[in-house]
PDB file of C-alpha atoms in Angstrom:
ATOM      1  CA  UNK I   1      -1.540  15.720  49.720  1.00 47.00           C
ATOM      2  CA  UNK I   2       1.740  14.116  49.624  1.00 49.00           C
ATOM      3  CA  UNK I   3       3.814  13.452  46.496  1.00 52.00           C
ATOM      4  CA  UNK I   4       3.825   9.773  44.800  1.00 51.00           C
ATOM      5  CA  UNK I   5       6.669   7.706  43.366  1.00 50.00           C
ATOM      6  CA  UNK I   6       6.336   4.949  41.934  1.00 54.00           C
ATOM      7  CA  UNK I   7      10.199   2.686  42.853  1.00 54.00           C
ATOM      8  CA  UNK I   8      11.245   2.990  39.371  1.00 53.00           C
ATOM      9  CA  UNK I   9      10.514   6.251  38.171  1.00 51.00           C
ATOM     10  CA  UNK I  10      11.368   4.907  34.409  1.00 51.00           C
ATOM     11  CA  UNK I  11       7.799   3.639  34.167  1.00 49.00           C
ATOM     12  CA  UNK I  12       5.672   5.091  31.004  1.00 53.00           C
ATOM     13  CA  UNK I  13       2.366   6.500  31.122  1.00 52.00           C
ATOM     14  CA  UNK I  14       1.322   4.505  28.462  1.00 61.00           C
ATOM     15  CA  UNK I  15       1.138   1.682  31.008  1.00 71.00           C
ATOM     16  CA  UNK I  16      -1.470   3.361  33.528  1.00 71.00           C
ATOM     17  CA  UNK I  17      -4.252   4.108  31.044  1.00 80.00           C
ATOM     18  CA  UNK I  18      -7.494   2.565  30.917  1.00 84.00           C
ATOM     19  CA  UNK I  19      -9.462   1.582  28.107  1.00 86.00           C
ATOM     20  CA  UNK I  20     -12.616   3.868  27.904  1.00 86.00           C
ATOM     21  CA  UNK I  21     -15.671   3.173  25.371  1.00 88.00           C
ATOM     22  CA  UNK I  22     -16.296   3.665  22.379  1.00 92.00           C
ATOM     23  CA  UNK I  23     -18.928   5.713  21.485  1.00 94.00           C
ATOM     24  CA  UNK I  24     -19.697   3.229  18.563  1.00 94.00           C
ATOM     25  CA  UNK I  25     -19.936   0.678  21.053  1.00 92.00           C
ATOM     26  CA  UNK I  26     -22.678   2.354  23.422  1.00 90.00           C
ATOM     27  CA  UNK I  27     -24.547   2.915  20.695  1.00 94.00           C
ATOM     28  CA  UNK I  28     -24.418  -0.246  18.733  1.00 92.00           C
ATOM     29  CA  UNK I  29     -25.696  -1.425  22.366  1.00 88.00           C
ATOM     30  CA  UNK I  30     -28.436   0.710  23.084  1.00 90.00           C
ATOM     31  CA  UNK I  31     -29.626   0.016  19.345  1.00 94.00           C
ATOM     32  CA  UNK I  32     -29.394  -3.797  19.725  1.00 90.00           C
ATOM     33  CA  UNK I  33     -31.316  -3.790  23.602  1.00 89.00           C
ATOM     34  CA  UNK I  34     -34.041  -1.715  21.809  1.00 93.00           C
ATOM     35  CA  UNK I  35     -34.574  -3.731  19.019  1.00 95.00           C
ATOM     36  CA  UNK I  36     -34.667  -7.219  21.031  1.00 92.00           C
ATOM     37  CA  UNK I  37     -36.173  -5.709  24.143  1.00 90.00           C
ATOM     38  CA  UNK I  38     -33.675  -6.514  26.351  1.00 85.00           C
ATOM     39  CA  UNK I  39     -33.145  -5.496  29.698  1.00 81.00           C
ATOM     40  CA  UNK I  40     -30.234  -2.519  29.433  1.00 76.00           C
ATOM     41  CA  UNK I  41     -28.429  -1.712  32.937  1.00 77.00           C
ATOM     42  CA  UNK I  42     -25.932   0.779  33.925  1.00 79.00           C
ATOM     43  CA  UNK I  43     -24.568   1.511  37.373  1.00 81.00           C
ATOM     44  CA  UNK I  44     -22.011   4.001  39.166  1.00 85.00           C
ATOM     45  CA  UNK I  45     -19.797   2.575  41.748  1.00 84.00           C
ATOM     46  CA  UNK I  46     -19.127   5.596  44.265  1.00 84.00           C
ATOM     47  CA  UNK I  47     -15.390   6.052  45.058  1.00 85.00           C
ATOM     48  CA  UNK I  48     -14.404   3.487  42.737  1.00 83.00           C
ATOM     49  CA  UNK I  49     -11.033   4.353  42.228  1.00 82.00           C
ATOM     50  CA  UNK I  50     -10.605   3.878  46.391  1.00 84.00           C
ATOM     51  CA  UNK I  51     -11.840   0.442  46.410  1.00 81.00           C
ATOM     52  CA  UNK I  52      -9.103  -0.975  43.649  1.00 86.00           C
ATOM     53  CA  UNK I  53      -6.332  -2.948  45.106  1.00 87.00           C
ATOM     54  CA  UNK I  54      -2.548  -1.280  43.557  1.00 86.00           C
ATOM     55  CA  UNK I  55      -0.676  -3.793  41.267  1.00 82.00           C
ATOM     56  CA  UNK I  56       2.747  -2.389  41.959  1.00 84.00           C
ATOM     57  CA  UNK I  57       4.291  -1.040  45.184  1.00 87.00           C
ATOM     58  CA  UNK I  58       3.342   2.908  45.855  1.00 86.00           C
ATOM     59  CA  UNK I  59       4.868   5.147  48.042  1.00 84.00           C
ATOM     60  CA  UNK I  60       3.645   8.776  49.385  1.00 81.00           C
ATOM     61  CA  UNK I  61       6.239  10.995  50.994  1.00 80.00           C
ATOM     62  CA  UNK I  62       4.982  12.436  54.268  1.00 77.00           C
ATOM     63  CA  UNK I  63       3.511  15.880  53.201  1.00 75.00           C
ATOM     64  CA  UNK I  64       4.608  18.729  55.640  1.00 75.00           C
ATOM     65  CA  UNK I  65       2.856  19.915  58.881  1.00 75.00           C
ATOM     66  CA  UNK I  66       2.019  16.338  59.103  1.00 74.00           C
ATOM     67  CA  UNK I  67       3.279  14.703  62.479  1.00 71.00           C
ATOM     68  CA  UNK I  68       4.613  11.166  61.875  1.00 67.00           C
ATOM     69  CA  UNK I  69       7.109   8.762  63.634  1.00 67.00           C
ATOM     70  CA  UNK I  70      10.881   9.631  63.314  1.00 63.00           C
ATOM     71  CA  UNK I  71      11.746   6.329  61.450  1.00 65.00           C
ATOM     72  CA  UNK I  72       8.594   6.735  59.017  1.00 64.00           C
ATOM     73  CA  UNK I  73       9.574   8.655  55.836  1.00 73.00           C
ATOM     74  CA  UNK I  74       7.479   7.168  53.070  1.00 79.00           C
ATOM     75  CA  UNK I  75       4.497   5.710  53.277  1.00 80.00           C
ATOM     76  CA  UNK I  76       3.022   2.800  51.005  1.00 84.00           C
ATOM     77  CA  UNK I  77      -0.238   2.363  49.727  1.00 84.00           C
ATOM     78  CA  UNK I  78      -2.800  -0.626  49.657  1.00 84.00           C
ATOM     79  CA  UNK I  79      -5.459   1.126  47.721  1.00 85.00           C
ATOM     80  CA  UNK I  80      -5.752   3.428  44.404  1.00 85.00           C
ATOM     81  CA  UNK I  81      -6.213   7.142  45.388  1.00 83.00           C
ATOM     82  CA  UNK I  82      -7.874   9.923  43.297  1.00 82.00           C
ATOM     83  CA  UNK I  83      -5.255  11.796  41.034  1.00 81.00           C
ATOM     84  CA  UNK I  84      -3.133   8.560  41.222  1.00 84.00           C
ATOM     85  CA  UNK I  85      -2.007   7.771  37.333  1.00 84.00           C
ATOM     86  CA  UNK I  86      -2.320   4.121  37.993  1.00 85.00           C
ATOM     87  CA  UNK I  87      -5.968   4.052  39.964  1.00 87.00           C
ATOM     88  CA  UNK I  88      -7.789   4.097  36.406  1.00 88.00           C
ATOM     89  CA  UNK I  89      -6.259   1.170  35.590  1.00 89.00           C
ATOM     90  CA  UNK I  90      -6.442  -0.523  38.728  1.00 89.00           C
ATOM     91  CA  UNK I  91     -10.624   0.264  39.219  1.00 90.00           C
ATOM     92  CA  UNK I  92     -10.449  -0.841  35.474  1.00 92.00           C
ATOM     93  CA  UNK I  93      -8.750  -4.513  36.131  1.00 92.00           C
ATOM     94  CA  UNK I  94     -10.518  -5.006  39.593  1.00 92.00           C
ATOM     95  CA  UNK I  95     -14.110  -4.195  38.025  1.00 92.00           C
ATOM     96  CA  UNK I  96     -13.804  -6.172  34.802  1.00 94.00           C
ATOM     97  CA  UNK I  97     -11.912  -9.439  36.877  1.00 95.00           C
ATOM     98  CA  UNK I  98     -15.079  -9.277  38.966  1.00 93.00           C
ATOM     99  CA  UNK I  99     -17.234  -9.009  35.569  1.00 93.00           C
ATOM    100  CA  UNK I 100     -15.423 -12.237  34.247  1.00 95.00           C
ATOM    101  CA  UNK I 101     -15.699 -14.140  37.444  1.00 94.00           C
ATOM    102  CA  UNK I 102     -19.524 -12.936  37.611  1.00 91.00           C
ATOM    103  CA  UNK I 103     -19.829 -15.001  34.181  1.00 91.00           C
ATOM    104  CA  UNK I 104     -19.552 -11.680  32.326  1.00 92.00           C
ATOM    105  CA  UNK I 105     -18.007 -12.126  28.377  1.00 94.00           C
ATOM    106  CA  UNK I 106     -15.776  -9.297  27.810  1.00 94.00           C
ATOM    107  CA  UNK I 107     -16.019  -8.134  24.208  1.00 91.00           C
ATOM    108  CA  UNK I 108     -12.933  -9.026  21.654  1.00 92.00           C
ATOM    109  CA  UNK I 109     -13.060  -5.224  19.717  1.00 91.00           C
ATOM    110  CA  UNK I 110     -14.131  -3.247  22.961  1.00 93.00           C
ATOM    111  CA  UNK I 111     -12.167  -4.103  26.345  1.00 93.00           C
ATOM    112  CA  UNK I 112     -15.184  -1.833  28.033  1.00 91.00           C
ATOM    113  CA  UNK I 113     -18.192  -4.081  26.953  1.00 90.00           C
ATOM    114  CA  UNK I 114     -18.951  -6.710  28.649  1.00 89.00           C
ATOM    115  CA  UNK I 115     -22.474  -8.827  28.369  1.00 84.00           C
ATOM    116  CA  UNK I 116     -23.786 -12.134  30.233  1.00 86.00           C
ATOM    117  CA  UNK I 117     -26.435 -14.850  28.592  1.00 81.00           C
ATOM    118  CA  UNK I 118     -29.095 -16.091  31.046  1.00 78.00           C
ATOM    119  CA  UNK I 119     -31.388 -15.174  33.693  1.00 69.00           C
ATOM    120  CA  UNK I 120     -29.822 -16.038  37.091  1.00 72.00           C
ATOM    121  CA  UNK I 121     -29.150 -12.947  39.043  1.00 67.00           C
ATOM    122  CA  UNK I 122     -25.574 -11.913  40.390  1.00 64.00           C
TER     123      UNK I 122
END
């Protein structure tokens, strides 16, 4: 694999990270589903972290033994690749933007929790 830079290499780490849940939170929503017998989903996306869109411009250098055009000597991504600090962040923005637009509520103590009222499907 080829080696990342980001243009300005003075960007923190802090800024990449996702939020991940709290363990509170999961089960503070388990417990609640039970008790009203509500319907309790989970799902796994596969690849997620290929299908978010980058926020800032990414370039790879051309790893070696690789054949490329003369005039190529970066290239830039579109997408959020595996071991990429930022593609945690990305997945997590693209997923939960989808959530809100879905009619998803995104919880005010837990940036992972979201929850919709009603009955009409997705």
């Amino acid at each position: 694999m080829g080696s990342w830079f980001p243009p300005n290499s003075r960007i923190g780490l802090s800024k990449h990270f996702a939020p991940t849940e709290r363990l509170s939170s999961l089960r503070a929503l388990i417990s609640f589903a039970a008790i009203h017998k509500f319907n309790f989903h989970q799902m796994d996306v596969q690849s997620a972290f290929l299908n978010a869109p980058l926020q800032e411009e990414i370039c790879l250098e051309i790893p070696q033994g690789v054949s490329a055009n003369k005039e190529t000597q970066v290239l830039q991504l579109n997408r959020a690749l595996y071991r990429l600090k930022q593609a945690s962040l990305a997945w997590y923005k693209h997923l939960s933007n989808w959530l809100i637009t879905s009619g998803f509520l995104c919880s005010i103590t837990d940036p992972c929790v979201f929850w919709r009222r009603g009955k009409k499907p997705i």
